[in-house]
Amino acid sequence: MSKVEFILSATNKDHYPKTSLPEVALFGRSNSGKSSFVNAFFNRKKLAFVSNTPGKTQSINFFKAEDKYVLVDLPGYGFAQVSKKLIRNWSQMVEEYIAERESLVGALLIMDIRRDWSVDENLIFNWCVENGMPLVVLLNKSDKLSRSQQERRVEVLKAQSSPEIIFFRISALKRMGVQEVKEFIFKEWINA
């Protein structure tokens, strides 16, 4: 991916960009490697700010890719270091985005392969199902496990979630599996 443009950060729907391009939403728990994935996805080092502080992404960030679609980086979830009011505001902002954004064609959920499926992931899955939105789960940090451990984790996560979900094993830092995710997006959501 050579051409990428940061469009804007939005804190409410009045600020969303006016575009006819299809959009792909990116969900992820705080510190799941979401910003590292954005950087790997676009082959840039500092496009998305990588932080050790949970909840750093506090707005919806829009990135135009190759003038063909928009990757939408949503605020991280599962953070304990922010107020309940802020968590409610982010939750409402994300839920409105999913329900009302007509250009949205698919959603990616990035999670650490070593974590179990939680009520947070289930909430995102249900939002997507309720809105007819396809969801793909990116199991990040797969490089930290052996191939057999990865396969066992995928089976566990499928049992904890839904057999219909497609899982990709990736490593954002090592760029493992990122190209396959791009190809899937183009084939299944952009050029479908």
XYZ file of N, CA and C in Angstrom:
576
model
N 0.871 -1.165 0.000
C 0.000 0.000 0.000
C 0.907 1.214 0.000
N 0.897 1.980 -1.062
C 1.807 3.117 -1.120
C 1.116 4.445 -0.864
N -0.122 4.590 -1.278
C -0.788 5.877 -1.120
C -1.799 5.822 0.017
N -1.527 6.607 1.051
C -2.431 6.676 2.193
C -2.519 8.130 2.624
N -3.695 8.506 3.068
C -3.900 9.888 3.507
C -4.736 9.881 4.782
N -4.216 10.534 5.819
C -5.012 10.736 7.024
C -6.047 11.796 6.677
N -7.322 11.469 6.828
C -8.382 12.414 6.469
C -8.695 13.321 7.651
N -9.135 12.721 8.772
C -9.467 13.524 9.952
C -9.769 12.640 11.140
N -9.846 13.276 12.309
C -10.309 12.644 13.543
C -11.657 13.244 13.882
N -12.602 12.401 14.249
C -13.949 12.877 14.564
C -14.357 12.408 15.953
N -15.043 13.284 16.662
C -15.568 12.919 17.977
C -17.088 12.801 17.970
N -17.720 13.149 16.848
C -19.155 12.908 16.690
C -19.489 12.848 15.208
N -20.704 12.374 14.903
C -21.060 12.106 13.511
C -21.106 13.352 12.640
N -21.255 14.522 13.239
C -21.250 15.754 12.448
C -19.883 16.027 11.832
N -18.851 15.397 12.379
C -17.489 15.616 11.894
C -17.019 14.548 10.910
N -17.812 13.498 10.676
C -17.388 12.438 9.764
C -17.148 13.018 8.378
N -16.185 12.475 7.652
C -15.927 12.987 6.305
C -17.064 12.634 5.355
N -17.285 13.497 4.413
C -18.268 13.241 3.359
C -17.518 12.531 2.236
N -17.769 11.257 2.101
C -17.079 10.476 1.076
C -17.994 9.376 0.573
N -17.803 9.001 -0.668
C -18.584 7.898 -1.234
C -17.783 6.599 -1.224
N -16.561 6.653 -0.701
C -15.717 5.461 -0.660
C -16.213 4.480 0.401
N -16.069 3.180 0.143
C -16.427 2.202 1.172
C -15.499 2.332 2.375
N -16.028 2.014 3.552
C -15.253 2.119 4.790
C -15.155 0.762 5.479
N -13.992 0.521 6.083
C -13.743 -0.678 6.880
C -13.390 -0.213 8.283
N -14.168 -0.641 9.279
C -13.954 -0.225 10.671
C -12.946 -1.154 11.342
N -12.124 -0.576 12.216
C -11.137 -1.341 12.975
C -11.404 -1.174 14.467
N -11.834 -2.269 15.097
C -12.047 -2.322 16.543
C -10.829 -2.951 17.194
N -10.648 -2.671 18.479
C -9.611 -3.374 19.227
C -9.559 -2.913 20.664
N -9.258 -3.851 21.528
C -9.040 -3.546 22.938
C -7.839 -2.622 23.038
N -7.815 -1.776 24.045
C -6.658 -0.923 24.282
C -5.409 -1.795 24.412
N -4.369 -1.377 23.761
C -3.074 -2.082 23.753
C -3.135 -3.465 23.097
N -4.055 -3.644 22.147
C -4.121 -4.904 21.400
C -3.203 -4.876 20.186
N -2.647 -3.697 19.890
C -1.798 -3.554 18.712
C -2.527 -2.908 17.550
N -3.618 -2.214 17.846
C -4.423 -1.583 16.802
C -3.620 -0.543 16.017
N -2.937 0.360 16.719
C -2.141 1.389 16.036
C -0.975 0.764 15.280
N -0.353 -0.251 15.856
C 0.730 -0.959 15.155
C 0.192 -1.618 13.890
N -1.035 -2.152 13.956
C -1.646 -2.754 12.769
C -1.879 -1.703 11.689
N -2.404 -0.534 12.066
C -2.626 0.539 11.081
C -1.308 0.890 10.397
N -0.241 1.041 11.177
C 1.065 1.365 10.606
C 1.563 0.255 9.681
N 1.408 -1.004 10.085
C 1.831 -2.127 9.244
C 0.963 -2.225 7.994
N -0.327 -2.000 8.151
C -1.271 -2.095 7.039
C -0.904 -1.121 5.923
N -0.505 0.087 6.321
C -0.156 1.114 5.338
C 1.347 1.210 5.090
N 2.111 0.301 5.711
C 3.562 0.284 5.552
C 4.184 1.630 5.914
N 3.722 2.175 7.028
C 4.238 3.443 7.551
C 4.656 3.221 8.996
N 5.624 3.999 9.451
C 6.099 3.816 10.827
C 5.321 4.638 11.834
N 4.883 5.829 11.469
C 4.266 6.710 12.466
C 2.953 7.314 11.989
N 2.226 6.579 11.176
C 0.934 7.083 10.713
C -0.052 7.137 11.878
N -0.135 6.048 12.617
C -0.963 5.997 13.827
C -0.017 5.978 15.016
N -0.314 6.782 16.024
C 0.548 6.891 17.195
C 0.432 5.639 18.054
N 1.571 5.005 18.312
C 1.615 3.806 19.148
C 1.959 4.229 20.565
N 1.159 3.768 21.526
C 1.354 4.180 22.914
C 1.266 2.988 23.847
N 1.937 3.100 24.978
C 1.795 2.098 26.036
C 0.665 2.462 26.983
N 0.038 3.617 26.752
C -1.050 4.087 27.602
C -2.385 3.632 27.026
N -3.161 2.814 27.749
C -4.456 2.377 27.240
C -5.392 3.555 26.995
N -6.211 3.439 25.940
C -7.212 4.460 25.652
C -6.658 5.685 24.952
N -5.503 5.565 24.295
C -4.888 6.720 23.634
C -5.754 7.218 22.474
N -6.308 6.290 21.688
C -7.184 6.684 20.588
C -8.543 7.046 21.178
N -8.867 8.346 21.190
C -10.106 8.806 21.810
C -11.096 9.356 20.797
N -10.767 9.233 19.532
C -11.655 9.712 18.483
C -11.704 8.656 17.387
N -12.558 8.880 16.412
C -12.619 7.997 15.253
C -11.706 8.608 14.195
N -10.687 7.848 13.784
C -9.692 8.342 12.833
C -9.908 7.708 11.468
N -9.974 8.539 10.444
C -10.260 8.101 9.080
C -8.994 8.196 8.225
N -8.634 7.077 7.560
C -7.466 7.016 6.685
C -7.912 6.566 5.295
N -7.630 7.378 4.272
C -7.983 7.000 2.901
C -6.871 6.141 2.320
N -7.242 5.000 1.738
C -6.287 4.035 1.201
C -6.399 3.949 -0.313
N -5.320 4.354 -0.994
C -5.234 4.206 -2.454
C -6.433 4.812 -3.191
N -7.096 5.785 -2.598
C -8.293 6.389 -3.196
C -9.381 5.359 -3.496
N -9.338 4.210 -2.795
C -10.311 3.150 -3.054
C -11.242 2.894 -1.879
N -10.737 3.072 -0.667
C -11.576 2.874 0.516
C -10.962 3.601 1.699
N -11.690 3.586 2.823
C -11.254 4.285 4.029
C -11.165 3.266 5.170
N -10.006 3.235 5.843
C -9.857 2.438 7.060
C -10.188 3.356 8.228
N -11.103 2.923 9.085
C -11.601 3.756 10.177
C -11.156 3.151 11.508
N -10.236 3.841 12.173
C -9.673 3.393 13.449
C -10.561 3.910 14.579
N -11.247 2.977 15.244
C -12.180 3.331 16.316
C -11.467 3.356 17.664
N -11.999 4.093 18.645
C -11.368 4.118 19.972
C -11.263 2.712 20.563
N -10.171 2.466 21.278
C -9.982 1.173 21.926
C -10.988 0.973 23.049
N -11.224 -0.260 23.402
C -12.158 -0.573 24.488
C -11.433 -1.399 25.545
N -12.077 -1.571 26.692
C -11.532 -2.397 27.752
C -10.512 -1.684 28.613
N -10.527 -0.370 28.605
C -9.547 0.415 29.363
C -10.085 0.701 30.750
N -9.226 0.588 31.758
C -9.647 0.808 33.139
C -9.229 2.178 33.647
N -8.391 2.886 32.896
C -7.800 4.123 33.399
C -8.540 5.383 32.949
N -9.754 5.227 32.434
C -10.538 6.400 32.043
C -11.889 6.355 32.753
N -12.566 7.487 32.786
C -13.827 7.578 33.526
C -14.941 6.781 32.852
N -15.914 6.386 33.662
C -17.067 5.661 33.133
C -17.850 6.522 32.145
N -17.903 7.829 32.391
C -18.608 8.732 31.480
C -17.933 8.735 30.112
N -16.610 8.792 30.094
C -15.875 8.779 28.832
C -16.086 7.450 28.106
N -16.093 6.356 28.839
C -16.346 5.042 28.241
C -17.738 5.006 27.613
N -18.750 5.533 28.322
C -20.117 5.592 27.770
C -20.158 6.439 26.504
N -19.471 7.583 26.519
C -19.449 8.457 25.340
C -18.826 7.746 24.143
N -17.703 7.070 24.371
C -17.045 6.343 23.283
C -17.935 5.225 22.773
N -18.557 4.496 23.702
C -19.428 3.393 23.318
C -20.579 3.894 22.450
N -21.197 5.002 22.864
C -22.298 5.576 22.087
C -21.811 6.040 20.721
N -20.643 6.682 20.671
C -20.088 7.174 19.413
C -19.850 6.007 18.446
N -19.273 4.924 18.942
C -18.973 3.767 18.098
C -20.256 3.075 17.655
N -21.205 2.914 18.573
C -22.466 2.264 18.221
C -23.216 3.068 17.156
N -23.240 4.385 17.283
C -23.869 5.237 16.264
C -23.159 5.101 14.928
N -21.833 5.069 14.973
C -21.071 4.943 13.729
C -21.456 3.650 13.008
N -21.464 2.537 13.725
C -21.784 1.240 13.122
C -23.213 1.226 12.570
N -24.150 1.763 13.328
C -25.562 1.708 12.939
C -25.907 2.659 11.798
N -25.229 3.800 11.724
C -25.676 4.851 10.812
C -24.781 5.102 9.603
N -23.580 4.586 9.586
C -22.656 4.901 8.493
C -22.948 3.998 7.302
N -23.568 4.549 6.276
C -24.001 3.765 5.120
C -22.845 3.240 4.281
N -21.705 3.907 4.326
C -20.565 3.491 3.507
C -19.754 2.364 4.150
N -20.130 1.936 5.352
C -19.408 0.886 6.066
C -19.689 -0.478 5.429
N -18.624 -1.182 5.005
C -18.798 -2.465 4.317
C -18.302 -3.660 5.125
N -17.523 -3.426 6.167
C -17.001 -4.534 6.960
C -16.284 -4.030 8.194
N -16.050 -4.947 9.132
C -15.379 -4.586 10.382
C -14.282 -5.595 10.697
N -13.162 -5.060 11.160
C -12.046 -5.865 11.646
C -11.979 -5.693 13.153
N -11.789 -6.788 13.859
C -11.609 -6.750 15.310
C -10.239 -7.332 15.606
N -9.335 -6.501 16.111
C -7.996 -6.978 16.436
C -7.938 -7.308 17.922
N -7.405 -8.492 18.222
C -7.268 -8.900 19.620
C -6.001 -9.729 19.781
N -5.467 -9.723 20.972
C -4.295 -10.524 21.307
C -4.714 -11.996 21.271
N -4.007 -12.794 20.510
C -4.352 -14.214 20.359
C -4.348 -14.951 21.696
N -3.637 -14.426 22.680
C -3.526 -15.087 23.984
C -4.703 -14.775 24.910
N -5.550 -13.811 24.539
C -6.713 -13.443 25.367
C -7.916 -14.296 24.992
N -8.792 -14.505 25.955
C -10.051 -15.187 25.671
C -11.075 -14.189 25.147
N -12.076 -14.713 24.453
C -13.210 -13.930 23.966
C -13.969 -13.424 25.186
N -14.270 -12.136 25.227
C -14.912 -11.558 26.413
C -16.265 -10.955 26.059
N -16.931 -10.406 27.070
C -18.211 -9.724 26.829
C -18.009 -8.528 25.902
N -16.838 -7.894 25.937
C -16.575 -6.758 25.044
C -16.567 -7.202 23.583
N -15.860 -8.292 23.292
C -15.841 -8.802 21.915
C -17.235 -9.265 21.502
N -17.968 -9.847 22.441
C -19.323 -10.300 22.134
C -20.235 -9.122 21.801
N -20.060 -8.012 22.508
C -20.840 -6.806 22.231
C -20.569 -6.317 20.809
N -19.307 -6.268 20.420
C -18.949 -5.835 19.065
C -19.525 -6.800 18.034
N -19.394 -8.095 18.286
C -19.955 -9.099 17.386
C -21.457 -8.876 17.223
N -22.166 -8.669 18.338
C -23.616 -8.452 18.278
C -23.970 -7.167 17.548
N -23.207 -6.080 17.763
C -23.437 -4.835 17.012
C -23.359 -5.115 15.517
N -22.324 -5.860 15.125
C -22.130 -6.150 13.704
C -23.266 -7.007 13.154
N -23.655 -8.048 13.886
C -24.745 -8.918 13.444
C -26.035 -8.115 13.307
N -26.355 -7.302 14.318
C -27.584 -6.503 14.298
C -27.626 -5.537 13.120
N -26.464 -5.105 12.645
C -26.407 -4.137 11.553
C -26.004 -4.770 10.220
N -26.015 -6.109 10.161
C -25.693 -6.804 8.918
C -24.268 -6.574 8.448
N -23.366 -6.387 9.383
C -21.985 -6.036 9.073
C -21.078 -7.256 9.207
N -20.368 -7.645 8.136
C -19.429 -8.757 8.286
C -18.276 -8.391 9.219
N -17.873 -9.353 10.048
C -16.800 -9.143 11.018
C -15.713 -10.184 10.802
N -14.468 -9.711 10.766
C -13.293 -10.577 10.692
C -12.444 -10.280 11.919
N -11.937 -11.331 12.572
C -11.118 -11.160 13.768
C -9.649 -11.377 13.414
N -8.823 -10.396 13.797
C -7.381 -10.456 13.572
C -6.716 -10.830 14.892
N -6.118 -11.998 14.938
C -5.471 -12.487 16.159
C -4.022 -12.029 16.153
N -3.789 -10.890 16.781
C -2.473 -10.258 16.784
C -1.536 -10.946 17.774
N -0.265 -10.684 17.596
C 0.808 -11.213 18.452
C 0.921 -12.727 18.311
N 0.509 -13.244 17.148
C 0.593 -14.681 16.883
C 2.032 -15.172 16.865
N 2.968 -14.274 16.571
C 4.380 -14.656 16.537
C 4.895 -15.081 17.913
N 4.159 -14.774 18.958
C 4.583 -15.127 20.318
C 4.240 -16.575 20.679
N 3.505 -17.255 19.781
C 3.104 -18.646 20.017
C 3.625 -19.539 18.897
N 3.807 -20.815 19.200
C 4.174 -21.779 18.159
C 2.962 -21.992 17.247
N 3.195 -22.598 16.099
C 2.099 -22.846 15.160
C 1.009 -23.711 15.806
N 1.392 -24.741 16.538
C 0.379 -25.601 17.172
C -0.382 -24.846 18.267
N 0.303 -23.981 19.010
C -0.383 -23.162 20.018
C -1.361 -22.199 19.344
N -0.964 -21.622 18.214
C -1.856 -20.728 17.465
C -3.121 -21.471 17.046
N -2.943 -22.668 16.503
C -4.093 -23.449 16.042
C -5.034 -23.785 17.200
N -4.466 -24.129 18.353
C -5.300 -24.401 19.537
C -6.067 -23.154 19.965
N -5.403 -22.002 19.951
C -6.064 -20.747 20.346
C -7.207 -20.418 19.386
N -7.010 -20.623 18.099
C -8.083 -20.363 17.129
C -9.283 -21.248 17.445
N -9.050 -22.522 17.725
C -10.153 -23.434 18.056
C -10.880 -22.991 19.325
N -10.127 -22.584 20.343
C -10.731 -22.099 21.592
C -11.582 -20.862 21.316
N -11.041 -19.913 20.550
C -11.767 -18.669 20.275
C -12.999 -18.917 19.415
N -12.920 -19.848 18.478
C -14.104 -20.198 17.684
C -15.194 -20.767 18.588
N -14.800 -21.608 19.536
C -15.775 -22.196 20.462
C -16.376 -21.138 21.379
N -15.587 -20.129 21.756
C -16.063 -19.076 22.655
C -16.922 -18.040 21.931
N -16.773 -17.933 20.613
C -17.455 -16.863 19.876
C -18.512 -17.431 18.945
N -18.177 -17.527 17.664
C -19.131 -18.003 16.672
C -18.371 -18.728 15.567
N -18.876 -19.869 15.122
C -18.171 -20.606 14.069
C -18.162 -19.872 12.726
N -19.040 -18.869 12.552
C -19.088 -18.135 11.283
C -17.976 -17.095 11.149
N -17.337 -16.740 12.252
C -16.317 -15.693 12.212
C -15.063 -16.211 11.516
N -14.501 -15.373 10.664
C -13.230 -15.668 10.008
C -12.119 -15.095 10.875
N -11.105 -15.913 11.150
C -9.959 -15.490 11.954
C -8.710 -15.443 11.079
N -7.917 -14.386 11.245
C -6.589 -14.295 10.634
C -5.573 -14.225 11.761
N -4.525 -15.014 11.668
C -3.421 -14.923 12.621
C -2.415 -13.926 12.065
N -2.119 -12.883 12.858
C -1.224 -11.835 12.387
C -0.211 -11.455 13.468
N 0.798 -10.722 13.039
C 1.702 -10.019 13.946
C 1.914 -8.645 13.339
N 1.318 -7.628 13.943
C 1.443 -6.272 13.405
C 2.895 -5.816 13.417
N 3.625 -6.121 14.481
C 5.019 -5.685 14.570
C 5.899 -6.352 13.528
N 5.651 -7.625 13.246
C 6.464 -8.347 12.253
C 5.809 -8.360 10.876
N 4.644 -7.730 10.760
C 3.884 -7.628 9.508
C 3.436 -8.989 8.962
N 3.386 -9.972 9.821
C 2.951 -11.310 9.432
C 1.426 -11.330 9.261
N 0.963 -11.801 8.106
C -0.462 -11.941 7.851
C -1.171 -10.672 7.421
N -0.486 -9.541 7.441
C -1.123 -8.258 7.104
C -1.521 -8.221 5.629
N -0.656 -8.728 4.754
C -0.964 -8.741 3.318
C -2.209 -9.578 3.037
N -2.349 -10.697 3.720
C -3.528 -11.550 3.532
C -4.808 -10.820 3.947
N -4.726 -10.019 5.003
C -5.888 -9.232 5.437
C -6.255 -8.216 4.360
N -5.257 -7.522 3.808
C -5.511 -6.552 2.728
C -6.185 -7.222 1.541
N -5.653 -8.373 1.142
C -6.224 -9.091 -0.006
C -7.665 -9.499 0.268
N -7.948 -9.945 1.482
C -9.313 -10.316 1.854
C -10.242 -9.106 1.746
N -9.819 -7.971 2.283
C -10.640 -6.752 2.244
C -10.982 -6.390 0.807
N -9.965 -6.383 -0.068
C -10.217 -6.026 -1.470
C -11.144 -7.026 -2.142
N -10.882 -8.297 -1.949
C -11.665 -9.325 -2.639
C -13.096 -9.405 -2.130
N -13.265 -9.397 -0.810
C -14.580 -9.654 -0.224
C -15.434 -8.410 0.004
N -14.805 -7.265 0.260
C -15.579 -6.082 0.652
C -15.495 -4.920 -0.337
N -14.350 -4.709 -0.945
C -14.188 -3.539 -1.818
C -14.583 -3.864 -3.252
N -14.084 -4.963 -3.775
C -14.353 -5.332 -5.168
C -15.461 -6.360 -5.300
N -16.185 -6.619 -4.232
C -17.235 -7.657 -4.263
C -18.421 -7.221 -5.096
